[in-house]
Coordinates of N, CA, C and O in Angstrom, one line a residue:
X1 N -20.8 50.3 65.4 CA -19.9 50.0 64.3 C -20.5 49.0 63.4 O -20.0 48.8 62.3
X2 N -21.8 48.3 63.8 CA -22.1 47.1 62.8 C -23.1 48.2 61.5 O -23.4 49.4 61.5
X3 N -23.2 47.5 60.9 CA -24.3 47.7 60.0 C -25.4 48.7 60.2 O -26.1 48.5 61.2
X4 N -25.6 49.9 59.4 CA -26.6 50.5 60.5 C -27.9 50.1 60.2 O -28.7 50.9 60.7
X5 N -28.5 49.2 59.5 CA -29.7 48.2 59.9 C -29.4 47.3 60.3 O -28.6 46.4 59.8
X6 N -30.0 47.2 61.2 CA -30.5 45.6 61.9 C -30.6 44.4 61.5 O -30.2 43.3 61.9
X7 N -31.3 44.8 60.7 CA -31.9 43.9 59.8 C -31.5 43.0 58.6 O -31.9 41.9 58.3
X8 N -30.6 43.9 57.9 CA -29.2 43.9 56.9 C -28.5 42.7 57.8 O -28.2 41.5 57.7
X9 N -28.4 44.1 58.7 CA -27.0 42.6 59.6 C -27.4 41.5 59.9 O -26.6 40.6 60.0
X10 N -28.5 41.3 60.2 CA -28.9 39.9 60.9 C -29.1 38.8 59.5 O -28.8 37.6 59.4
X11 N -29.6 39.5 58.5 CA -29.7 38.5 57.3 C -28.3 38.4 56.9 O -27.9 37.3 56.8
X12 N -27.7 39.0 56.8 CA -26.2 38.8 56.3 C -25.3 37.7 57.2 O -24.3 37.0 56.9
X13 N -26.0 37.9 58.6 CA -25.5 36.3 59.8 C -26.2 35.3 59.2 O -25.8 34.2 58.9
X14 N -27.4 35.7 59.1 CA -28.1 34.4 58.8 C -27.4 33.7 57.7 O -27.2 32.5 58.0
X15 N -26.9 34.0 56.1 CA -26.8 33.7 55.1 C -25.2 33.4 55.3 O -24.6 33.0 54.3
X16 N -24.6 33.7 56.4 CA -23.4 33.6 56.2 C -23.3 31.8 57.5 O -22.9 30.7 57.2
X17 N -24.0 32.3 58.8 CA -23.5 31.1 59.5 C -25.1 30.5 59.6 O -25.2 29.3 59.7
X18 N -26.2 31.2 59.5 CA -27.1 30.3 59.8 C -28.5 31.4 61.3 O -28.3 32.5 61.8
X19 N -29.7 30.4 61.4 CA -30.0 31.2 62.1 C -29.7 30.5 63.3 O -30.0 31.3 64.3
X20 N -29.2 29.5 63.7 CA -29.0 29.1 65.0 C -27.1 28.9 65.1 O -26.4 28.2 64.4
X21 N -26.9 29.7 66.2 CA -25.3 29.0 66.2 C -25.0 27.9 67.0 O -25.1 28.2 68.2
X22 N -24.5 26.8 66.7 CA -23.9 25.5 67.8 C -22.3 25.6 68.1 O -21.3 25.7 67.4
X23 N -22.5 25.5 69.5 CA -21.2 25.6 70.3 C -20.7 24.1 70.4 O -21.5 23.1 70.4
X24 N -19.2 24.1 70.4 CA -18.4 23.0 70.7 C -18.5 22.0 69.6 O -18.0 20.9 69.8
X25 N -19.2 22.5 67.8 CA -19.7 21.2 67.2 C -18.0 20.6 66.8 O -17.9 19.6 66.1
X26 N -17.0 21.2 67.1 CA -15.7 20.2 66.2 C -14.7 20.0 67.8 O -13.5 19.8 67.8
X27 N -15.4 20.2 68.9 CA -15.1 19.1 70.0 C -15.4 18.0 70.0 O -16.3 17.7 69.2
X28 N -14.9 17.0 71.0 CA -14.6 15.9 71.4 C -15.8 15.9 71.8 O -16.6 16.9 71.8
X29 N -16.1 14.4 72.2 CA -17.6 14.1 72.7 C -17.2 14.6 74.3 O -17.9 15.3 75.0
X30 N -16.2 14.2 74.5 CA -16.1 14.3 75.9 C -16.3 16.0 76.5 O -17.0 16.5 77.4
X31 N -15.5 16.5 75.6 CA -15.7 18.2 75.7 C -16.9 18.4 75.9 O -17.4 18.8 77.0
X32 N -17.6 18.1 74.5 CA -19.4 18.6 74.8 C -20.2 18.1 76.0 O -21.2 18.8 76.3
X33 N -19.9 17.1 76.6 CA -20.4 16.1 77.1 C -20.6 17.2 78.5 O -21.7 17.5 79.0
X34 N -19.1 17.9 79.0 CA -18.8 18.5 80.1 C -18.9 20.3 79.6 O -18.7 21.2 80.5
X35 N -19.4 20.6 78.2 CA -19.8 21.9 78.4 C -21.9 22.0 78.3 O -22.7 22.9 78.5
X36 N -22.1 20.7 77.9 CA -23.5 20.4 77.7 C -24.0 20.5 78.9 O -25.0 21.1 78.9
X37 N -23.6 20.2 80.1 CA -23.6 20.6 81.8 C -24.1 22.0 82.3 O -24.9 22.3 83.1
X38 N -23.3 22.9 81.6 CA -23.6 24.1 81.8 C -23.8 25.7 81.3 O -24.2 26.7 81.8
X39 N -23.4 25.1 80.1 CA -23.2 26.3 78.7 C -24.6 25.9 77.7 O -25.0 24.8 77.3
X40 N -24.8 26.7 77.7 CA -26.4 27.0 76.1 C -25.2 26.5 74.9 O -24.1 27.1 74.7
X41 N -25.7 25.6 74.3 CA -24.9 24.6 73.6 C -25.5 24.8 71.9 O -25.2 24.3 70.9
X42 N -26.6 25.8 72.1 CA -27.0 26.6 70.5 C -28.0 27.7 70.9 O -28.8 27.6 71.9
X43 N -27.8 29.1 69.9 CA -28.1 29.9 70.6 C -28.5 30.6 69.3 O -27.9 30.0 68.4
X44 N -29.5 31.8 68.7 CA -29.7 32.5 68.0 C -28.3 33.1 67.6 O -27.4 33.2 68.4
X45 N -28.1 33.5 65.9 CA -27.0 33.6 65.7 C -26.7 35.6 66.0 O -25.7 36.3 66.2
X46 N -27.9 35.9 65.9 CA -27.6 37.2 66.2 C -26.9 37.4 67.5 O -26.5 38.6 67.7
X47 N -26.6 36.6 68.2 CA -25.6 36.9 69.8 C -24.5 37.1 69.5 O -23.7 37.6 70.3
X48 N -24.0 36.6 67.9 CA -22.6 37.0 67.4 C -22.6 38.2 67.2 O -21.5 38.6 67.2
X49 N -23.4 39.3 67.0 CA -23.4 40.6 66.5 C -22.8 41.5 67.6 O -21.9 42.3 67.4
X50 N -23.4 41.2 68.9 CA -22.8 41.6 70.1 C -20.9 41.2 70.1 O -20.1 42.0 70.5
X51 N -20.7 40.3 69.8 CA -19.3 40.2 69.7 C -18.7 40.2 69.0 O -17.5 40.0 69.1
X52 N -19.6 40.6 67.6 CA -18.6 41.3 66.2 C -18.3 42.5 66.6 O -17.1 43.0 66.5
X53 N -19.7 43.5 67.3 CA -19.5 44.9 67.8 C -18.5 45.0 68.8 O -17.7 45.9 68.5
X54 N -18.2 44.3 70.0 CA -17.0 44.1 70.8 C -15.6 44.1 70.2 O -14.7 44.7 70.7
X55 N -15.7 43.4 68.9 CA -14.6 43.4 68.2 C -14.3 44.9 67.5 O -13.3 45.5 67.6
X56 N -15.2 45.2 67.1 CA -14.8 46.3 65.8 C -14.9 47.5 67.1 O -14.5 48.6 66.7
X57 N -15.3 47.6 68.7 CA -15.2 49.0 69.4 C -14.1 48.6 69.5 O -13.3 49.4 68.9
X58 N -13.4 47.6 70.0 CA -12.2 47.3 70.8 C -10.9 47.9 69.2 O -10.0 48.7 69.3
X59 N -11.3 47.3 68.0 CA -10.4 47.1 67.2 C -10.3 48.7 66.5 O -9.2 49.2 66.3
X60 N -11.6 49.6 66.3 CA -11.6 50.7 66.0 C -12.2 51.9 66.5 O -12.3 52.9 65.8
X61 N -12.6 51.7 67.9 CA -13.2 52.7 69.1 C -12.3 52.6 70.1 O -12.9 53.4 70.8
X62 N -11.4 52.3 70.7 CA -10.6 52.9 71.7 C -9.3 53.2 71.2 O -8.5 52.6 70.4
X63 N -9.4 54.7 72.1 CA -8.1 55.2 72.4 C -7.0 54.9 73.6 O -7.2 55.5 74.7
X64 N -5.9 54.2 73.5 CA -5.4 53.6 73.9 C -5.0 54.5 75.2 O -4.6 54.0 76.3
X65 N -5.1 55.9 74.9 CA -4.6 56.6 75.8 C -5.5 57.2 76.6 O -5.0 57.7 77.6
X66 N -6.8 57.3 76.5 CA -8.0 57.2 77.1 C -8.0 56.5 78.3 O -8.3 57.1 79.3
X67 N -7.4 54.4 78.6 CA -7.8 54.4 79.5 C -7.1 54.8 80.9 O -6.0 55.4 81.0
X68 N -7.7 54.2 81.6 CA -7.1 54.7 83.2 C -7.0 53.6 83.8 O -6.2 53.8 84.6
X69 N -7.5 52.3 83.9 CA -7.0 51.2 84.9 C -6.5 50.3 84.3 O -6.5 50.2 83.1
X70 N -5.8 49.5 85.0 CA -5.0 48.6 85.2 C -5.6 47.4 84.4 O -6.8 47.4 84.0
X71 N -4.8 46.6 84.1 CA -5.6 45.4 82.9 C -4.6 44.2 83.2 O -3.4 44.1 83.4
X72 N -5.7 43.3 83.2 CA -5.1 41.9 83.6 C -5.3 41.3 82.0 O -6.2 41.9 81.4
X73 N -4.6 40.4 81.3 CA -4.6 39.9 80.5 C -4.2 38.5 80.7 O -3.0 38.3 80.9
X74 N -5.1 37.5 80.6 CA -4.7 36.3 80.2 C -4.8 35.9 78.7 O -5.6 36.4 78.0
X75 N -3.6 34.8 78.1 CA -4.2 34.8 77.0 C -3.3 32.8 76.7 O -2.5 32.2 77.5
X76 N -4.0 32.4 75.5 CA -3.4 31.0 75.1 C -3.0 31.5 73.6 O -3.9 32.1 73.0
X77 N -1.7 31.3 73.1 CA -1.3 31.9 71.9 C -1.3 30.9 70.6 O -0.9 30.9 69.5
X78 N -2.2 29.9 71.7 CA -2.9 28.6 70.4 C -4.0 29.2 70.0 O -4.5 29.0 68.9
X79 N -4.7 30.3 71.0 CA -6.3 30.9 70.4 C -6.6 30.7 69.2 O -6.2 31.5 68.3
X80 N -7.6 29.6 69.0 CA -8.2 30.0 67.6 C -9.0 31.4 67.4 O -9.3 32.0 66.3
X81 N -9.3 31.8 68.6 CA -10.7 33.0 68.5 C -10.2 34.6 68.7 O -10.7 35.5 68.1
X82 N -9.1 34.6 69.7 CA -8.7 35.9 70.2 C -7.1 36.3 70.1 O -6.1 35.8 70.5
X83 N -7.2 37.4 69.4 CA -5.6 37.6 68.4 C -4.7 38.8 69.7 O -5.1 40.0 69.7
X84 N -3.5 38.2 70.7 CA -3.2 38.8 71.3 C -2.8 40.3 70.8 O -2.9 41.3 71.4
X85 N -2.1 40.1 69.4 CA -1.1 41.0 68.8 C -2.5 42.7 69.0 O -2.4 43.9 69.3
X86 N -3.6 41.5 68.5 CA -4.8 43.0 68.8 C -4.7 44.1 70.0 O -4.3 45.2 70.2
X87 N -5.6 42.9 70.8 CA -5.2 43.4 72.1 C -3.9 43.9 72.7 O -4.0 44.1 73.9
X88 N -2.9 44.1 72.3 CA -1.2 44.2 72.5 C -1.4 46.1 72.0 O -0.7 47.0 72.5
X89 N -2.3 46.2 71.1 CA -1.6 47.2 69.9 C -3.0 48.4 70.9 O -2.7 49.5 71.5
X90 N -4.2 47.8 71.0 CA -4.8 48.8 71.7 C -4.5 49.1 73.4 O -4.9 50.0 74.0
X91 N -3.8 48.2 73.9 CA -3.8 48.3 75.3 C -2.2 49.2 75.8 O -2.0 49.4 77.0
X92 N -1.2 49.7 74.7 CA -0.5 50.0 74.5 C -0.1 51.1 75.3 O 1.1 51.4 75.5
X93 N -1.0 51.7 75.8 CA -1.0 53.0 76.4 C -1.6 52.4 78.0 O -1.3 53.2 78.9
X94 N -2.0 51.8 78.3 CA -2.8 51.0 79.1 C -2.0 51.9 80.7 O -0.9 52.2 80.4
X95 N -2.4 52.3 82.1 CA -1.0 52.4 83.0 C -0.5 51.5 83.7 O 0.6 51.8 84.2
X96 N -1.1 50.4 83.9 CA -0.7 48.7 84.0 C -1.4 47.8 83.6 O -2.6 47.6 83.7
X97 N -0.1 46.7 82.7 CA -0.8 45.8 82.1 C 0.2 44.7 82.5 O 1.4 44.8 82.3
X98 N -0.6 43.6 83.1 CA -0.3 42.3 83.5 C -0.6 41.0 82.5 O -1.7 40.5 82.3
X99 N 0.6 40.6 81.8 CA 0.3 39.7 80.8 C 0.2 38.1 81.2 O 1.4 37.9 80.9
X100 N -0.2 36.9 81.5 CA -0.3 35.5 81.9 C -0.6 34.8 80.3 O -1.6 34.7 79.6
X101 N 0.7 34.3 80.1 CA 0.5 33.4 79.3 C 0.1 31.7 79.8 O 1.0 31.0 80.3
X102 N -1.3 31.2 79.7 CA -1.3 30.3 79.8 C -1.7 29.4 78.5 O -2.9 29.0 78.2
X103 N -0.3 28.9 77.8 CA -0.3 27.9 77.2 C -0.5 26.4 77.3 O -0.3 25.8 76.3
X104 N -0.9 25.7 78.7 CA -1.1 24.5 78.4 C -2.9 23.8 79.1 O -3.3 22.8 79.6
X105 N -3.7 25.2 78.8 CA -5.0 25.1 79.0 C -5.3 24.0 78.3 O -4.7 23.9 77.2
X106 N -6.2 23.0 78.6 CA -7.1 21.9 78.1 C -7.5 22.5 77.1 O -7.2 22.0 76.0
X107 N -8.5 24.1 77.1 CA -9.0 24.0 75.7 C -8.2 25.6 75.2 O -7.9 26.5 76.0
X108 N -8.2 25.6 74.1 CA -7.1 26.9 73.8 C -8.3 28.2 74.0 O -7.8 29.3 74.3
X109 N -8.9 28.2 73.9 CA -9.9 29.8 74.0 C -10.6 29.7 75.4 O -11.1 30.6 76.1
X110 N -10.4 28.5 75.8 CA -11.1 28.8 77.6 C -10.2 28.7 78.5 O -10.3 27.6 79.2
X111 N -9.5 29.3 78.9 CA -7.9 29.5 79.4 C -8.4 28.9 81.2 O -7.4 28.3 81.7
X112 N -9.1 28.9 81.6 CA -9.6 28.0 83.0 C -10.5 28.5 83.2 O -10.9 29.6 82.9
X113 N -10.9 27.4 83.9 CA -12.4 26.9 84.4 C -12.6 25.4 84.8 O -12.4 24.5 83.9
X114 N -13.1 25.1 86.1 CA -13.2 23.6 86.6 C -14.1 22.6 85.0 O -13.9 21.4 84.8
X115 N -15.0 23.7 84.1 CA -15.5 23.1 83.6 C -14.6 22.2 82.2 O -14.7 21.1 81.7
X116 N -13.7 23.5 81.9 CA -13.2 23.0 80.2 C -11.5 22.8 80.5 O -10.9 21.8 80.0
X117 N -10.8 23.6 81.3 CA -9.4 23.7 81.4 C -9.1 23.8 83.1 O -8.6 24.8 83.6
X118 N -9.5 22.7 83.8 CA -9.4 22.7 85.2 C -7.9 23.0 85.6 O -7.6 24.0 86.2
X119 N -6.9 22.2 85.1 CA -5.6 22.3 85.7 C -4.6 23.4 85.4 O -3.4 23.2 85.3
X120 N -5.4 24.8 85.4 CA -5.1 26.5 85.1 C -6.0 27.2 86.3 O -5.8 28.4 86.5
X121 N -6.7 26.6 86.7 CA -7.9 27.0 88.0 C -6.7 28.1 89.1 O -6.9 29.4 89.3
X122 N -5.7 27.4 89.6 CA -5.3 27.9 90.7 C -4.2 29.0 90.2 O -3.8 30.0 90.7
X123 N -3.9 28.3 89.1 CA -2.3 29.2 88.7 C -3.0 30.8 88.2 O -2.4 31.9 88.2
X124 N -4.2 30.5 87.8 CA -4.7 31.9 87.0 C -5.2 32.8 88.1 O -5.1 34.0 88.0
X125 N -5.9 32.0 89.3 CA -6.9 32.6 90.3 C -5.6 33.0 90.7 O -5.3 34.1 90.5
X126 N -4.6 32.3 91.3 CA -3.7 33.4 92.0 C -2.9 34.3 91.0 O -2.5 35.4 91.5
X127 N -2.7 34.1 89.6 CA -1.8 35.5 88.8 C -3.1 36.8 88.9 O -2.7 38.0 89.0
X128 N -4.4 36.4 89.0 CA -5.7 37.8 89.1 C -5.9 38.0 90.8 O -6.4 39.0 91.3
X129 N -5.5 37.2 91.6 CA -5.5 38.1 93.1 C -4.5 38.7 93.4 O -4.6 39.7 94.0
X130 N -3.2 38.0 92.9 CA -2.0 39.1 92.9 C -2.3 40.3 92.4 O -2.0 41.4 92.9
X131 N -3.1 40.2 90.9 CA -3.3 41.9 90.3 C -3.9 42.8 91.2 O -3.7 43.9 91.6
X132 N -4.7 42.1 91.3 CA -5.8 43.0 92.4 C -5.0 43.4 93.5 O -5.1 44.5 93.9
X133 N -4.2 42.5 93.8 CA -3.7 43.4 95.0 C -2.9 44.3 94.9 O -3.0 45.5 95.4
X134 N -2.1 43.9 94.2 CA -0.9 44.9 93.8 C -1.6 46.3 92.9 O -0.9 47.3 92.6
X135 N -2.9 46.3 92.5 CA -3.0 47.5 91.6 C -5.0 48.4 92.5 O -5.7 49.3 92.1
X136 N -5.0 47.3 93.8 CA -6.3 48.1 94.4 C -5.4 48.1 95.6 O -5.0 47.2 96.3
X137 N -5.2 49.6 95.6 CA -4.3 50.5 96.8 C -5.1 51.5 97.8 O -4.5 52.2 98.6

């Protein structure tokens, strides 16, 4: 779905965000401090192309009625990054779909993880082993 040069696309990233992308720059020190631990904290900006393309198959390559398994969805409806109503409209057809709103994650796009939103760790690991169980028969 991107661009069908390469090359096109990559200068058009370049000129729009740059050639290096930095993570976490309008977090807290403390945030960075504890994703600098473990996360690549600037990375070539072309790695976004991979997740523009994710965006544009998910947003205009699937048919809703195509798939066949079961779908766990977590989401924070503070997301700055990820638009549920999207995901809502393609998964539509989905033959089960398990929705976990967790709204009071530490950081709104990292819904848990010991690293960024610890105190979502257990509530989320058990809402995805219940799926698993209830939908691997």
């Amino acid at each position: 779905f991107l661009l069908p040069l390469p090359q096109l696309s990559r200068a058009l990233l370049h000129a729009s965000v740059g050639p290096v992308h930095g993570l976490g720059m309008r977090k807290s020190p403390e945030a960075r401090a504890r994703q600098m631990k473990a996360w690549t904290m600037a990375y070539p900006s072309e790695c976004l192309l991979n997740t523009i393309d994710i965006f544009l198959t998910i947003e205009f390559g699937v048919n809703s009625a195509d798939l066949k398994v079961p779908t766990c969805v977590m989401y924070n409806p503070s997301d700055p990054i990820v638009c549920l109503e999207s995901f809502k409209k393609v998964l539509q057809a989905a033959p089960s779909i398990s929705y976990l709103k967790v709204a009071d994650s530490e950081e709104p796009h990292n819904l848990t993880g010991n690293l960024m939103s610890p105190s979502t760790v257990d509530r989320c690991s058990r809402h995805f082993i219940d799926f698993l169980h209830a939908n691997l028969k």
